[in-house]
PDB file of C-alpha atoms in Angstrom:
ATOM      1  CA  MET A   1       0.333   0.158  -0.239  1.00 37.00           C
ATOM      2  CA  VAL A   2       1.878   3.364  -0.766  1.00 42.00           C
ATOM      3  CA  THR A   3       1.724   5.663   2.023  1.00 43.00           C
ATOM      4  CA  THR A   4       1.824   9.045   2.620  1.00 52.00           C
ATOM      5  CA  GLY A   5       3.285  11.961   3.586  1.00 78.00           C
ATOM      6  CA  THR A   6       6.146  10.758   1.984  1.00 91.00           C
ATOM      7  CA  VAL A   7       8.878  11.935  -0.329  1.00 91.00           C
ATOM      8  CA  LEU A   8       7.811  10.102  -2.636  1.00 93.00           C
ATOM      9  CA  ASP A   9       4.976  10.767  -2.119  1.00 93.00           C
ATOM     10  CA  GLU A  10       5.229  15.605  -2.512  1.00 93.00           C
ATOM     11  CA  ILE A  11       7.240  14.534  -5.702  1.00 94.00           C
ATOM     12  CA  ILE A  12       4.103  12.560  -7.420  1.00 95.00           C
ATOM     13  CA  VAL A  13       1.541  15.591  -6.406  1.00 96.00           C
ATOM     14  CA  GLY A  14       3.623  17.745  -8.533  1.00 96.00           C
ATOM     15  CA  VAL A  15       4.326  15.204 -11.534  1.00 97.00           C
ATOM     16  CA  ARG A  16       0.108  14.873 -11.652  1.00 97.00           C
ATOM     17  CA  GLU A  17      -0.025  18.449 -11.717  1.00 97.00           C
ATOM     18  CA  ASP A  18       2.287  19.199 -14.674  1.00 97.00           C
ATOM     19  CA  LEU A  19       0.893  15.716 -15.834  1.00 97.00           C
ATOM     20  CA  GLU A  20      -2.638  17.604 -16.041  1.00 97.00           C
ATOM     21  CA  THR A  21      -0.846  20.695 -17.783  1.00 97.00           C
ATOM     22  CA  ARG A  22       0.492  18.441 -20.778  1.00 97.00           C
ATOM     23  CA  ARG A  23      -2.971  16.812 -20.791  1.00 96.00           C
ATOM     24  CA  GLY A  24      -4.487  19.656 -21.728  1.00 96.00           C
ATOM     25  CA  GLN A  25      -2.173  20.347 -24.340  1.00 96.00           C
ATOM     26  CA  VAL A  26      -1.583  17.079 -26.228  1.00 97.00           C
ATOM     27  CA  PRO A  27      -5.392  15.014 -26.008  1.00 96.00           C
ATOM     28  CA  ALA A  28      -5.020  11.516 -25.263  1.00 96.00           C
ATOM     29  CA  THR A  29      -6.640  10.591 -28.256  1.00 96.00           C
ATOM     30  CA  GLU A  30      -3.375  12.822 -30.426  1.00 97.00           C
ATOM     31  CA  LEU A  31      -1.163  11.303 -28.165  1.00 97.00           C
ATOM     32  CA  GLU A  32      -1.623   7.523 -29.312  1.00 97.00           C
ATOM     33  CA  ASP A  33      -1.036   8.440 -33.170  1.00 97.00           C
ATOM     34  CA  LEU A  34       1.464   9.714 -32.471  1.00 97.00           C
ATOM     35  CA  ALA A  35       2.656   6.534 -30.078  1.00 97.00           C
ATOM     36  CA  ARG A  36       1.361   4.642 -32.359  1.00 95.00           C
ATOM     37  CA  ALA A  37       3.127   6.479 -35.849  1.00 96.00           C
ATOM     38  CA  ALA A  38       6.476   6.366 -33.830  1.00 97.00           C
ATOM     39  CA  ALA A  39       9.633   3.747 -34.218  1.00 96.00           C
ATOM     40  CA  PRO A  40       9.071   0.391 -33.783  1.00 97.00           C
ATOM     41  CA  ALA A  41      10.837  -0.237 -30.029  1.00 98.00           C
ATOM     42  CA  LEU A  42      14.385  -1.394 -29.567  1.00 98.00           C
ATOM     43  CA  ASP A  43      15.459  -5.146 -27.763  1.00 98.00           C
ATOM     44  CA  ALA A  44      16.298  -3.078 -24.353  1.00 98.00           C
ATOM     45  CA  ARG A  45      15.952  -6.708 -22.583  1.00 97.00           C
ATOM     46  CA  ALA A  46      18.789  -8.155 -25.246  1.00 97.00           C
ATOM     47  CA  ALA A  47      20.955  -4.971 -24.311  1.00 98.00           C
ATOM     48  CA  LEU A  48      21.178  -5.284 -21.246  1.00 97.00           C
ATOM     49  CA  HIS A  49      21.774  -8.780 -21.469  1.00 96.00           C
ATOM     50  CA  GLY A  50      24.706  -8.123 -24.109  1.00 95.00           C
ATOM     51  CA  ASP A  51      27.254 -11.316 -24.151  1.00 94.00           C
ATOM     52  CA  GLY A  52      25.853 -11.979 -20.452  1.00 93.00           C
ATOM     53  CA  THR A  53      29.884 -11.661 -19.235  1.00 96.00           C
ATOM     54  CA  THR A  54      30.550  -8.720 -18.206  1.00 98.00           C
ATOM     55  CA  MET A  55      27.688  -6.129 -16.719  1.00 98.00           C
ATOM     56  CA  GLY A  56      24.931  -4.270 -18.687  1.00 98.00           C
ATOM     57  CA  LEU A  57      25.477   0.073 -17.676  1.00 98.00           C
ATOM     58  CA  ILE A  58      22.129   1.919 -17.922  1.00 98.00           C
ATOM     59  CA  ALA A  59      24.254   4.837 -18.177  1.00 98.00           C
ATOM     60  CA  GLU A  60      21.786   7.967 -17.008  1.00 98.00           C
ATOM     61  CA  VAL A  61      21.097  12.259 -18.070  1.00 97.00           C
ATOM     62  CA  LYS A  62      21.200  13.394 -14.923  1.00 95.00           C
ATOM     63  CA  ARG A  63      21.093  17.199 -13.991  1.00 96.00           C
ATOM     64  CA  ALA A  64      19.624  17.253 -10.475  1.00 94.00           C
ATOM     65  CA  SER A  65      18.036  15.653  -7.868  1.00 91.00           C
ATOM     66  CA  PRO A  66      16.087  15.642  -4.835  1.00 89.00           C
ATOM     67  CA  SER A  67      19.086  14.365  -2.387  1.00 88.00           C
ATOM     68  CA  LYS A  68      21.965  16.311  -3.625  1.00 88.00           C
ATOM     69  CA  GLY A  69      20.545  18.819  -5.549  1.00 91.00           C
ATOM     70  CA  ASP A  70      22.396  20.350  -8.423  1.00 93.00           C
ATOM     71  CA  LEU A  71      24.211  18.298 -10.342  1.00 94.00           C
ATOM     72  CA  ALA A  72      25.642  18.800 -13.695  1.00 93.00           C
ATOM     73  CA  GLU A  73      24.436  21.884 -16.953  1.00 94.00           C
ATOM     74  CA  ILE A  74      23.961  19.610 -19.589  1.00 96.00           C
ATOM     75  CA  PRO A  75      22.868  21.770 -22.154  1.00 95.00           C
ATOM     76  CA  VAL A  76      23.273  19.689 -25.043  1.00 97.00           C
ATOM     77  CA  PRO A  77      21.027  15.829 -23.102  1.00 98.00           C
ATOM     78  CA  ALA A  78      22.532  14.133 -27.031  1.00 98.00           C
ATOM     79  CA  ASP A  79      25.872  15.222 -26.858  1.00 98.00           C
ATOM     80  CA  LEU A  80      26.955  13.744 -23.253  1.00 97.00           C
ATOM     81  CA  ALA A  81      23.840  10.234 -24.570  1.00 98.00           C
ATOM     82  CA  ALA A  82      26.510   9.770 -27.254  1.00 98.00           C
ATOM     83  CA  ILE A  83      29.519   9.770 -24.942  1.00 98.00           C
ATOM     84  CA  TYR A  84      27.105   7.056 -23.324  1.00 98.00           C
ATOM     85  CA  ALA A  85      26.729   4.890 -26.269  1.00 98.00           C
ATOM     86  CA  ASP A  86      30.282   5.950 -28.133  1.00 98.00           C
ATOM     87  CA  HIS A  87      31.979   3.772 -24.856  1.00 98.00           C
ATOM     88  CA  GLY A  88      29.459   1.201 -24.274  1.00 98.00           C
ATOM     89  CA  ALA A  89      26.614   2.007 -22.814  1.00 98.00           C
ATOM     90  CA  SER A  90      23.751  -1.033 -22.590  1.00 98.00           C
ATOM     91  CA  ALA A  91      20.789   1.294 -22.821  1.00 98.00           C
ATOM     92  CA  ILE A  92      20.732   5.469 -21.910  1.00 98.00           C
ATOM     93  CA  SER A  93      18.340   6.407 -19.253  1.00 98.00           C
ATOM     94  CA  VAL A  94      16.590   9.868 -19.836  1.00 98.00           C
ATOM     95  CA  LEU A  95      15.175  11.682 -16.536  1.00 97.00           C
ATOM     96  CA  THR A  96      11.487  13.092 -17.552  1.00 98.00           C
ATOM     97  CA  GLU A  97      10.634  14.510 -13.894  1.00 97.00           C
ATOM     98  CA  GLN A  98      11.397  17.902 -14.338  1.00 95.00           C
ATOM     99  CA  ARG A  99      11.033  19.382 -11.225  1.00 95.00           C
ATOM    100  CA  ARG A 100      13.746  17.685  -9.078  1.00 94.00           C
ATOM    101  CA  PHE A 101      15.415  16.034 -11.751  1.00 96.00           C
ATOM    102  CA  ARG A 102      15.200  19.039 -14.124  1.00 96.00           C
ATOM    103  CA  GLY A 103      14.260  17.106 -17.574  1.00 97.00           C
ATOM    104  CA  THR A 104      11.944  17.860 -20.078  1.00 97.00           C
ATOM    105  CA  LEU A 105      10.054  15.067 -22.999  1.00 98.00           C
ATOM    106  CA  ALA A 106      12.260  17.378 -25.220  1.00 98.00           C
ATOM    107  CA  ASP A 107      15.408  16.047 -22.912  1.00 98.00           C
ATOM    108  CA  LEU A 108      13.554  12.145 -24.629  1.00 98.00           C
ATOM    109  CA  ASP A 109      13.524  13.718 -28.098  1.00 98.00           C
ATOM    110  CA  ALA A 110      16.713  14.688 -28.205  1.00 98.00           C
ATOM    111  CA  VAL A 111      18.483  11.920 -26.975  1.00 98.00           C
ATOM    112  CA  ARG A 112      15.955   9.750 -29.202  1.00 98.00           C
ATOM    113  CA  GLU A 113      17.069  10.972 -32.873  1.00 98.00           C
ATOM    114  CA  ARG A 114      21.030  10.805 -32.061  1.00 98.00           C
ATOM    115  CA  VAL A 115      21.463   7.082 -30.139  1.00 98.00           C
ATOM    116  CA  ARG A 116      21.108   3.865 -31.537  1.00 98.00           C
ATOM    117  CA  VAL A 117      21.048   2.033 -28.769  1.00 98.00           C
ATOM    118  CA  PRO A 118      17.789   1.833 -26.444  1.00 98.00           C
ATOM    119  CA  VAL A 119      16.617   4.456 -24.414  1.00 98.00           C
ATOM    120  CA  LEU A 120      14.349   4.059 -20.487  1.00 98.00           C
ATOM    121  CA  ARG A 121      12.310   7.243 -19.864  1.00 98.00           C
ATOM    122  CA  LYS A 122      12.715   7.377 -16.916  1.00 98.00           C
ATOM    123  CA  ASP A 123       9.847   8.980 -14.468  1.00 98.00           C
ATOM    124  CA  PHE A 124       7.045   8.508 -11.960  1.00 97.00           C
ATOM    125  CA  VAL A 125       5.127   7.081 -14.077  1.00 98.00           C
ATOM    126  CA  VAL A 126       1.427   6.972 -12.011  1.00 98.00           C
ATOM    127  CA  ASP A 127      -1.336   7.110 -15.498  1.00 98.00           C
ATOM    128  CA  PRO A 128      -1.721   5.644 -18.556  1.00 98.00           C
ATOM    129  CA  TYR A 129      -0.820   8.739 -20.657  1.00 98.00           C
ATOM    130  CA  GLN A 130       2.801   8.993 -19.316  1.00 98.00           C
ATOM    131  CA  VAL A 131       2.909   5.637 -20.829  1.00 98.00           C
ATOM    132  CA  LEU A 132       1.718   7.735 -24.331  1.00 98.00           C
ATOM    133  CA  GLU A 133       4.588   9.812 -23.894  1.00 98.00           C
ATOM    134  CA  ALA A 134       7.131   8.034 -23.524  1.00 98.00           C
ATOM    135  CA  ARG A 135       6.178   5.160 -26.716  1.00 98.00           C
ATOM    136  CA  ALA A 136       5.161   9.106 -29.093  1.00 98.00           C
ATOM    137  CA  HIS A 137       8.799   9.879 -27.948  1.00 98.00           C
ATOM    138  CA  GLY A 138      10.529   6.867 -28.501  1.00 98.00           C
ATOM    139  CA  ALA A 139      11.152   5.485 -25.062  1.00 98.00           C
ATOM    140  CA  ASP A 140      11.947   1.598 -25.731  1.00 98.00           C
ATOM    141  CA  LEU A 141      11.462   1.451 -21.676  1.00 98.00           C
ATOM    142  CA  VAL A 142       9.957   2.337 -19.398  1.00 98.00           C
ATOM    143  CA  LEU A 143      10.506   2.952 -15.461  1.00 98.00           C
ATOM    144  CA  LEU A 144       8.064   1.451 -13.119  1.00 98.00           C
ATOM    145  CA  ILE A 145       8.235   2.237  -8.992  1.00 98.00           C
ATOM    146  CA  VAL A 146       6.441  -0.483  -7.169  1.00 97.00           C
ATOM    147  CA  ALA A 147       6.526   2.603  -4.159  1.00 95.00           C
ATOM    148  CA  ALA A 148       4.853   4.462  -6.298  1.00 96.00           C
ATOM    149  CA  LEU A 149       2.222   2.087  -7.650  1.00 97.00           C
ATOM    150  CA  GLU A 150      -0.953   0.094  -5.984  1.00 97.00           C
ATOM    151  CA  ASP A 151      -1.203  -3.238  -7.942  1.00 97.00           C
ATOM    152  CA  SER A 152      -3.737  -3.101  -9.986  1.00 98.00           C
ATOM    153  CA  GLN A 153      -2.527  -0.023 -11.220  1.00 98.00           C
ATOM    154  CA  LEU A 154       1.323  -1.938 -12.060  1.00 98.00           C
ATOM    155  CA  GLN A 155      -0.781  -4.089 -13.378  1.00 98.00           C
ATOM    156  CA  GLU A 156      -2.145  -1.841 -16.002  1.00 98.00           C
ATOM    157  CA  LEU A 157       0.900   0.332 -16.656  1.00 98.00           C
ATOM    158  CA  HIS A 158       2.611  -3.010 -16.942  1.00 98.00           C
ATOM    159  CA  GLU A 159       0.395  -4.750 -19.788  1.00 98.00           C
ATOM    160  CA  GLN A 160       0.006  -1.049 -21.708  1.00 98.00           C
ATOM    161  CA  ILE A 161       3.937  -0.728 -21.940  1.00 98.00           C
ATOM    162  CA  THR A 162       4.239  -4.645 -23.029  1.00 98.00           C
ATOM    163  CA  ALA A 163       1.835  -3.957 -25.296  1.00 98.00           C
ATOM    164  CA  LEU A 164       3.346  -1.114 -27.190  1.00 98.00           C
ATOM    165  CA  GLY A 165       6.424  -3.399 -27.846  1.00 98.00           C
ATOM    166  CA  MET A 166       8.310  -1.362 -24.628  1.00 98.00           C
ATOM    167  CA  SER A 167       9.894  -2.847 -22.168  1.00 98.00           C
ATOM    168  CA  ALA A 168       9.406  -1.812 -18.236  1.00 98.00           C
ATOM    169  CA  LEU A 169      11.967  -0.739 -15.690  1.00 98.00           C
ATOM    170  CA  VAL A 170      10.250  -2.827 -12.102  1.00 98.00           C
ATOM    171  CA  GLU A 171      11.874  -0.998  -9.487  1.00 98.00           C
ATOM    172  CA  THR A 172      11.504  -2.338  -5.802  1.00 97.00           C
ATOM    173  CA  HIS A 173      13.680  -1.298  -2.845  1.00 95.00           C
ATOM    174  CA  THR A 174      12.430  -3.928  -0.347  1.00 96.00           C
ATOM    175  CA  ASP A 175      11.192  -7.444   0.240  1.00 96.00           C
ATOM    176  CA  ASP A 176       7.203  -6.850  -0.538  1.00 97.00           C
ATOM    177  CA  GLU A 177       7.961  -4.874  -3.376  1.00 97.00           C
ATOM    178  CA  LEU A 178      10.113  -7.575  -4.976  1.00 98.00           C
ATOM    179  CA  ASP A 179       7.392  -9.749  -4.162  1.00 98.00           C
ATOM    180  CA  ARG A 180       5.671  -8.022  -6.081  1.00 98.00           C
ATOM    181  CA  ALA A 181       7.176  -7.919  -8.796  1.00 98.00           C
ATOM    182  CA  LEU A 182       8.148 -11.089  -8.842  1.00 97.00           C
ATOM    183  CA  ALA A 183       3.747 -11.630  -9.306  1.00 97.00           C
ATOM    184  CA  LEU A 184       3.242  -8.707 -11.433  1.00 98.00           C
ATOM    185  CA  GLY A 185       5.616 -11.562 -13.647  1.00 97.00           C
ATOM    186  CA  ALA A 186       7.971  -8.487 -14.903  1.00 98.00           C
ATOM    187  CA  ASP A 187      10.634  -8.983 -16.916  1.00 97.00           C
ATOM    188  CA  ILE A 188      13.990  -6.436 -15.407  1.00 98.00           C
ATOM    189  CA  ILE A 189      14.069  -5.727 -11.794  1.00 98.00           C
ATOM    190  CA  GLY A 190      15.352  -3.027 -10.611  1.00 98.00           C
ATOM    191  CA  VAL A 191      17.163  -2.854  -6.849  1.00 98.00           C
ATOM    192  CA  ASN A 192      17.265   0.509  -5.958  1.00 97.00           C
ATOM    193  CA  ALA A 193      19.281   1.292  -3.310  1.00 96.00           C
ATOM    194  CA  ARG A 194      17.714   4.339  -2.272  1.00 92.00           C
ATOM    195  CA  ASN A 195      14.994   4.247  -0.100  1.00 88.00           C
ATOM    196  CA  LEU A 196      12.117   6.863  -3.035  1.00 86.00           C
ATOM    197  CA  LYS A 197      10.251   7.752   0.224  1.00 85.00           C
ATOM    198  CA  THR A 198      14.417   9.098   2.401  1.00 87.00           C
ATOM    199  CA  LEU A 199      16.319   9.306   0.006  1.00 89.00           C
ATOM    200  CA  ASP A 200      18.127   6.917   2.614  1.00 91.00           C
ATOM    201  CA  VAL A 201      21.031   4.787   1.451  1.00 93.00           C
ATOM    202  CA  ASP A 202      21.933   1.495   1.211  1.00 95.00           C
ATOM    203  CA  LEU A 203      23.823  -0.172  -0.759  1.00 96.00           C
ATOM    204  CA  ALA A 204      24.571  -3.442   1.839  1.00 95.00           C
ATOM    205  CA  ARG A 205      20.173  -3.730   2.007  1.00 96.00           C
ATOM    206  CA  ALA A 206      20.002  -3.716  -1.978  1.00 97.00           C
ATOM    207  CA  THR A 207      22.583  -6.593  -2.656  1.00 96.00           C
ATOM    208  CA  THR A 208      20.606  -8.984   0.119  1.00 96.00           C
ATOM    209  CA  LEU A 209      17.653  -7.999  -2.231  1.00 97.00           C
ATOM    210  CA  LEU A 210      19.217  -8.591  -5.500  1.00 97.00           C
ATOM    211  CA  ARG A 211      20.316 -12.393  -4.501  1.00 95.00           C
ATOM    212  CA  ARG A 212      16.305 -12.988  -4.014  1.00 96.00           C
ATOM    213  CA  ILE A 213      15.331 -12.302  -7.710  1.00 96.00           C
ATOM    214  CA  PRO A 214      16.047 -16.038  -9.440  1.00 95.00           C
ATOM    215  CA  ALA A 215      17.485 -17.203 -12.881  1.00 91.00           C
ATOM    216  CA  GLY A 216      14.750 -15.184 -15.841  1.00 93.00           C
ATOM    217  CA  PRO A 217      14.361 -11.397 -14.801  1.00 96.00           C
ATOM    218  CA  LEU A 218      17.420  -9.247 -15.746  1.00 97.00           C
ATOM    219  CA  ALA A 219      18.391  -7.430 -12.270  1.00 98.00           C
ATOM    220  CA  ILE A 220      19.654  -4.127 -12.454  1.00 98.00           C
ATOM    221  CA  GLY A 221      21.303  -2.530  -9.431  1.00 98.00           C
ATOM    222  CA  GLU A 222      20.305   1.109  -8.755  1.00 97.00           C
ATOM    223  CA  SER A 223      21.886   4.061  -7.016  1.00 94.00           C
ATOM    224  CA  ALA A 224      24.793   4.224  -4.751  1.00 94.00           C
ATOM    225  CA  VAL A 225      27.600   3.852  -7.432  1.00 96.00           C
ATOM    226  CA  VAL A 226      30.444   5.780  -6.666  1.00 95.00           C
ATOM    227  CA  SER A 227      33.061   4.228  -8.205  1.00 95.00           C
ATOM    228  CA  VAL A 228      34.051   0.625  -9.708  1.00 97.00           C
ATOM    229  CA  ALA A 229      33.762  -1.207  -6.366  1.00 97.00           C
ATOM    230  CA  ASP A 230      30.684  -0.342  -6.201  1.00 97.00           C
ATOM    231  CA  VAL A 231      29.796  -1.729  -9.592  1.00 98.00           C
ATOM    232  CA  GLN A 232      32.219  -5.226  -9.357  1.00 97.00           C
ATOM    233  CA  GLU A 233      29.797  -5.672  -5.151  1.00 97.00           C
ATOM    234  CA  TYR A 234      26.104  -5.244  -7.524  1.00 98.00           C
ATOM    235  CA  ALA A 235      27.903  -7.825  -9.140  1.00 97.00           C
ATOM    236  CA  VAL A 236      28.761 -10.440  -6.589  1.00 97.00           C
ATOM    237  CA  ALA A 237      25.082  -9.805  -5.801  1.00 97.00           C
ATOM    238  CA  GLY A 238      24.229 -11.149  -9.182  1.00 97.00           C
ATOM    239  CA  ALA A 239      23.193  -8.552 -10.851  1.00 97.00           C
ATOM    240  CA  ASP A 240      23.194  -8.065 -14.794  1.00 98.00           C
ATOM    241  CA  ALA A 241      23.843  -4.565 -15.329  1.00 98.00           C
ATOM    242  CA  VAL A 242      23.614  -1.282 -13.110  1.00 98.00           C
ATOM    243  CA  LEU A 243      21.891   1.965 -13.386  1.00 98.00           C
ATOM    244  CA  VAL A 244      24.490   5.046 -12.917  1.00 97.00           C
ATOM    245  CA  GLY A 245      23.306   8.537 -13.309  1.00 95.00           C
ATOM    246  CA  GLU A 246      25.892  10.777 -10.022  1.00 94.00           C
ATOM    247  CA  ALA A 247      28.525   9.224 -10.789  1.00 95.00           C
ATOM    248  CA  LEU A 248      28.918   9.929 -14.483  1.00 96.00           C
ATOM    249  CA  VAL A 249      28.190  13.388 -14.390  1.00 95.00           C
ATOM    250  CA  THR A 250      29.618  14.574 -12.218  1.00 94.00           C
ATOM    251  CA  SER A 251      33.291  12.342 -13.892  1.00 92.00           C
ATOM    252  CA  GLY A 252      35.765  14.233 -15.086  1.00 88.00           C
ATOM    253  CA  ASP A 253      35.903  11.696 -17.791  1.00 95.00           C
ATOM    254  CA  THR A 254      33.154  10.821 -18.337  1.00 96.00           C
ATOM    255  CA  GLY A 255      33.876   8.352 -21.570  1.00 97.00           C
ATOM    256  CA  ASP A 256      36.329   6.653 -19.122  1.00 97.00           C
ATOM    257  CA  ALA A 257      33.673   5.226 -16.679  1.00 97.00           C
ATOM    258  CA  VAL A 258      30.777   4.326 -18.741  1.00 98.00           C
ATOM    259  CA  SER A 259      33.703   2.013 -20.401  1.00 98.00           C
ATOM    260  CA  THR A 260      35.482   0.720 -16.638  1.00 98.00           C
ATOM    261  CA  PHE A 261      31.602   0.650 -14.989  1.00 98.00           C
ATOM    262  CA  ARG A 262      30.962  -2.097 -18.130  1.00 98.00           C
ATOM    263  CA  SER A 263      34.617  -4.796 -18.323  1.00 97.00           C
ATOM    264  CA  VAL A 264      33.024  -5.193 -14.899  1.00 98.00           C
ATOM    265  CA  VAL A 265      32.813  -8.947 -15.024  1.00 97.00           C
ATOM    266  CA  ARG A 266      29.470 -10.118 -14.705  1.00 97.00           C
ATOM    267  CA  ARG A 267      28.728 -12.634 -11.893  1.00 93.00           C
ATOM    268  CA  GLY A 268      25.501 -14.334 -12.389  1.00 87.00           C
ATOM    269  CA  ARG A 269      23.220 -14.748  -9.332  1.00 80.00           C
ATOM    270  CA  THR A 270      23.313 -17.850  -7.519  1.00 68.00           C
ATOM    271  CA  VAL A 271      19.965 -19.618  -5.083  1.00 53.00           C
ATOM    272  CA  PRO A 272      19.925 -18.318  -1.277  1.00 49.00           C
ATOM    273  CA  GLU A 273      21.171 -20.988   1.465  1.00 47.00           C
ATOM    274  CA  GLY A 274      17.830 -23.246   2.309  1.00 45.00           C
ATOM    275  CA  ALA A 275      16.252 -21.843  -0.364  1.00 44.00           C
ATOM    276  CA  GLN A 276      14.636 -23.959  -3.424  1.00 40.00           C
ATOM    277  CA  ALA A 277      16.400 -24.222  -6.020  1.00 35.00           C
TER     278      ALA A 277
END
């Protein structure tokens, strides 16, 4: 059940207000036509899996965050995305939430036009209209945050994303949320080291949770990556890929950071002691 009074709730209030503004500008029927006319979505799962030997990387275009404030100006998001892609990023994450992350759908358009790897629309998706927006603006992958959604919403949005040919990155940060993602049949499951309700970060908790993900779904480690050692820690826990933003946009050599993170050897997941295979 979604709680009230958290940082996440405050963000979603603003997301819904901005959503209604856009809905007034572009009717859903028009957006449906744009979504149908968009080029087919790329296979995000295949891109993130790669050859299965080294870690996949979702490299994020990230100007700001609620926890750190401004991180980087990024005047031309497409240029940054091109650096990511040229140095081996498996996919590009584009934040489109404007109030706390200073992102826009125009950023998504620009990145989609520039790169030929899958693009993730990273936002607080709580309405089918936002899924249509993602497809209309060329996204291949859409973030669904379990903590922000009731089960009925989660299922509806997941089905819509799949029906439009995209993939869903279903984000969790607790045992209960992981159970819900598994019950949903999610094909790509993220474990976020940051609790979006409090903004606290706990990499140890995230890696413990990752070890619970069975073979089948792709497992993505999110947040808390400062160095290659953190990527290695996610790899040891069984992550197939990591999503990294802050460490890349603040790096002195972004391309080198991407290459270094991508070089980490994938370990695969093992059945936890006492669990059934």
